Amino acid sequence: MKKFLLRISLFVLVLFIVDKGFYYFLYKAPELEYDQRLEKVINGKINKDIIVLGSSRGAGNIIASQIEKETNLSSYNLSYIGSNVLFQEFILKSVLKFNKKPKKVILSIDNTYEFVFEKTLNFKFDKLYPLSKYNYINNELIDRKERSIISKVFCLGRLSKNSFILKKEEIPTKNPILPCGSMPFVEKSKDTKIEFLKDIKKYDSKKELPEKLKAFKNIQTICKENNIQLIFALPPNFNEFNTDFEKRFRKLMLPENKIIIYNRKNPIYKNQEYYFDALHLFKNGATVFTSEISAFINQNR
Amino acid sequence: MLFNSINFAIFLPIVFLLYWFVTKNNLKFQNILLLVASYYFYACWDFRFLFLLIFSTLLDYYSGIKIENSSSEKNRKFWFWLSIGINLGFLGVFKYYNFFVDSIKDVVFLFGHKIDLWTIKVILPVGISFYTFHGLSYVIDIYKKRIPVETNFINYATFVCYFPLLVAGPIERATHLLPQIKKKRTFNYAQAVDGLRQILWGLFKKIVIADNCAEYANLIFNNSDDYSGSTLIMGALFFTFQIYGDFSGYSDIALGTSRLFGMELLKNFNFPYFSRDIAEFWRRWHISLSSWFKDYLYIPLGGSVGGLKLKIRNTFIIFLVSGFWHGANWTFIVWGALNALYFLPLLLSNTNRNYMKIVAYDSNLPSFKELVSIIITFSLTVFAWIFFRANSLTHAITYIKDIFTSKLIALPEVRPTFVIVLVAIFILIEWIGRRNNYALEKMFTEKSVFVRWSFYFVLLFAIFIFSTKEQEFIYFQF
């Protein structure tokens, strides 16, 4: 028995030592990422007056540098392509934990998918994995059952197969990240043809997911507790506006928060030239929508 | 508590140290500790069903004593059938009640009528099929006077609830495990090291092979309408390795864990995918269940004595019951029937016992004929697994139809290179170790500590790196 326990202890010790060699991959992973916005957040480098949160529609339709110029308030866009409201809540909490609290938060809303199941909108674990060297991120992954608690002790527990691909991520040519964090679409697909949709489905609130509603409520509570003005932005889609969703959304809003809906009378929002696809504006469309947001902020100071 | 969870990684060393140090090799204390640990292990899943487990244990324990001590045959029969009836009754209610009700409703509906029958909303107690079979075999063996009754409740309860096999087998026999429980156990270094090695291999099979294959098998099966024929074949192949890695991985961890406590469990898998015909496959797949059905169903039904018709009938019965044992769904019954059909030609030609030894026992590679036989048997098995994995019979039939109707000869849309490479490495390791109890048993054991440990580290690194989310074992649902 003594021999057995001795051998086991030695084995675990050697494993522990060898494991530390893998820290190289953990250390290297963030550098290989093209999108380094989350790391900036964790390192306390996002001290801005206005923070924009959202999914790809927030990233592409709202240009933070333009808001900064038009409102004289420093702005940064922390919207992530394919992210859902749960991830946006996490980003907001991270900003508040490591940075000076912003004066305003603009939350871009995915009308009409914000609260229902949508397979393209998720908690962006892929943005967290490369930052596993940070305990804050690793703990978040443990809490969300993406990592085992063993990763607190072993470096290997924080790595995945992608950690060994020591190749820098490629820059997306369609929507590169601007210094202000926004990602407007600057290159159109050649064969994209979209049609303006007049018949829209009725919004069914029964399909809403409780976890998404909870995250949305949490974002409002966090902003209220921190005295941050929360502005909801509803960008255009290449279809008729869904008033059912708007009614439902207003019911979920706290009265102190503001909402800006794109100018439905503006004909450009029915012009294909201003769209990248049915759900995302092209850069020229984003500039128009952003200026509407800036005007709204200036009016509601 | 899952074998592949951090909770088990804490639980196991604690029980191990208490078992060998605190009980000071006192058999009574060791068994009490194992029983308490087993109940705790089970209660971690859902403590409410612990009472069902204890009731089932008490019932069989008491029935066993009554059967043994009854002076009249009538009394013996009474206690025997009471135990069998209640055991199967629990299984029927928790596992099959809704299935029967829905099937009756469907049949009545076919004749243009509608009936309202109650269905019940109840979760299936984990391991019920396994511990019920433990109890059944014990009571049957006493009734048939194959074994003496166990009068010590702790010993009997430990046999039924022993945590390594409690939730997904192997399905033990009183003749095999009870004597070990009653015998004084001393620590055996070689056995314990071997146990750890088997646990490591089981974890590799589960975490690296099964869980990674599961990701793609689920993707393809859950969206089968969207994929080409070649991708659907990939889906079936991924599931084939998922279920093997999952269940045989579980069994390896169970056997290895038990060795740490000085007890040997029945072997459950013996390299089934290297089988040369379906009869050999069934001698190598889920051995403890196959042999249970053989001993407690096939032989009492008359077995293979008594004419061809009887043989065929009995074969179909055990395959159908085996399918039904897996779950209350027609897919499992069809899976069982399909395997019976595969088996039939071998039975009729009396060639079902052709291959008793592992393939290429005396050589490194199989002959061409053996290779072809393995590929054919493997393909038949993969085909049958489609029924096992599909959500319904309609899904299975559509899945198979789609294989042949859309782009069968095309590059699959889903072809994760890393999973394919991992499976290839896995097959290679299994092939090299096929003559042993499990693939790793003797691998590098003659080499230096440096080589041996390096190999174990590589396996551990793979477990860390390729681990996905903690996933339940498939056989927990049975």
Short mmCIF file of C-alpha atoms in Angstrom, two decimals, chain B residues 17 31 58 83 112 161 184 196 205 214 219 238 249 258-259 270-271 292 295 340 377 387 412 448-449:
data_model
loop_
_atom_site.label_atom_id
_atom_site.label_comp_id
_atom_site.label_asym_id
_atom_site.label_seq_id
_atom_site.Cartn_x
_atom_site.Cartn_y
_atom_site.Cartn_z
CA LEU B 17 -8.44 5.52 1.82
CA ASN B 31 -18.66 -3.98 3.51
CA LEU B 58 -35.11 -5.80 1.25
CA SER B 83 -40.44 -11.17 -5.65
CA GLY B 112 -61.08 4.32 -35.88
CA CYS B 161 -25.84 -1.80 -4.64
CA LYS B 184 -11.44 -11.29 3.39
CA LEU B 196 -6.11 2.48 -12.31
CA LYS B 205 -12.90 5.95 -24.33
CA ALA B 214 -21.49 12.23 -29.79
CA LEU B 219 -25.62 17.00 -35.07
CA PHE B 238 -19.98 8.36 -35.24
CA GLY B 249 -15.64 3.06 -21.27
CA SER B 258 -13.77 -2.39 -8.29
CA ARG B 259 -10.21 -3.67 -8.57
CA ASN B 270 -14.36 -7.99 -25.49
CA PHE B 271 -13.47 -6.01 -28.62
CA TRP B 292 -28.07 -13.09 -18.24
CA ASP B 295 -29.15 -18.24 -18.48
CA ALA B 340 -32.18 -11.77 -34.49
CA THR B 377 -20.29 -7.71 -39.51
CA PHE B 387 -32.62 2.13 -35.22
CA PRO B 412 -19.62 14.16 -46.42
CA SER B 448 10.70 1.40 -18.47
CA VAL B 449 8.80 3.67 -16.10
#
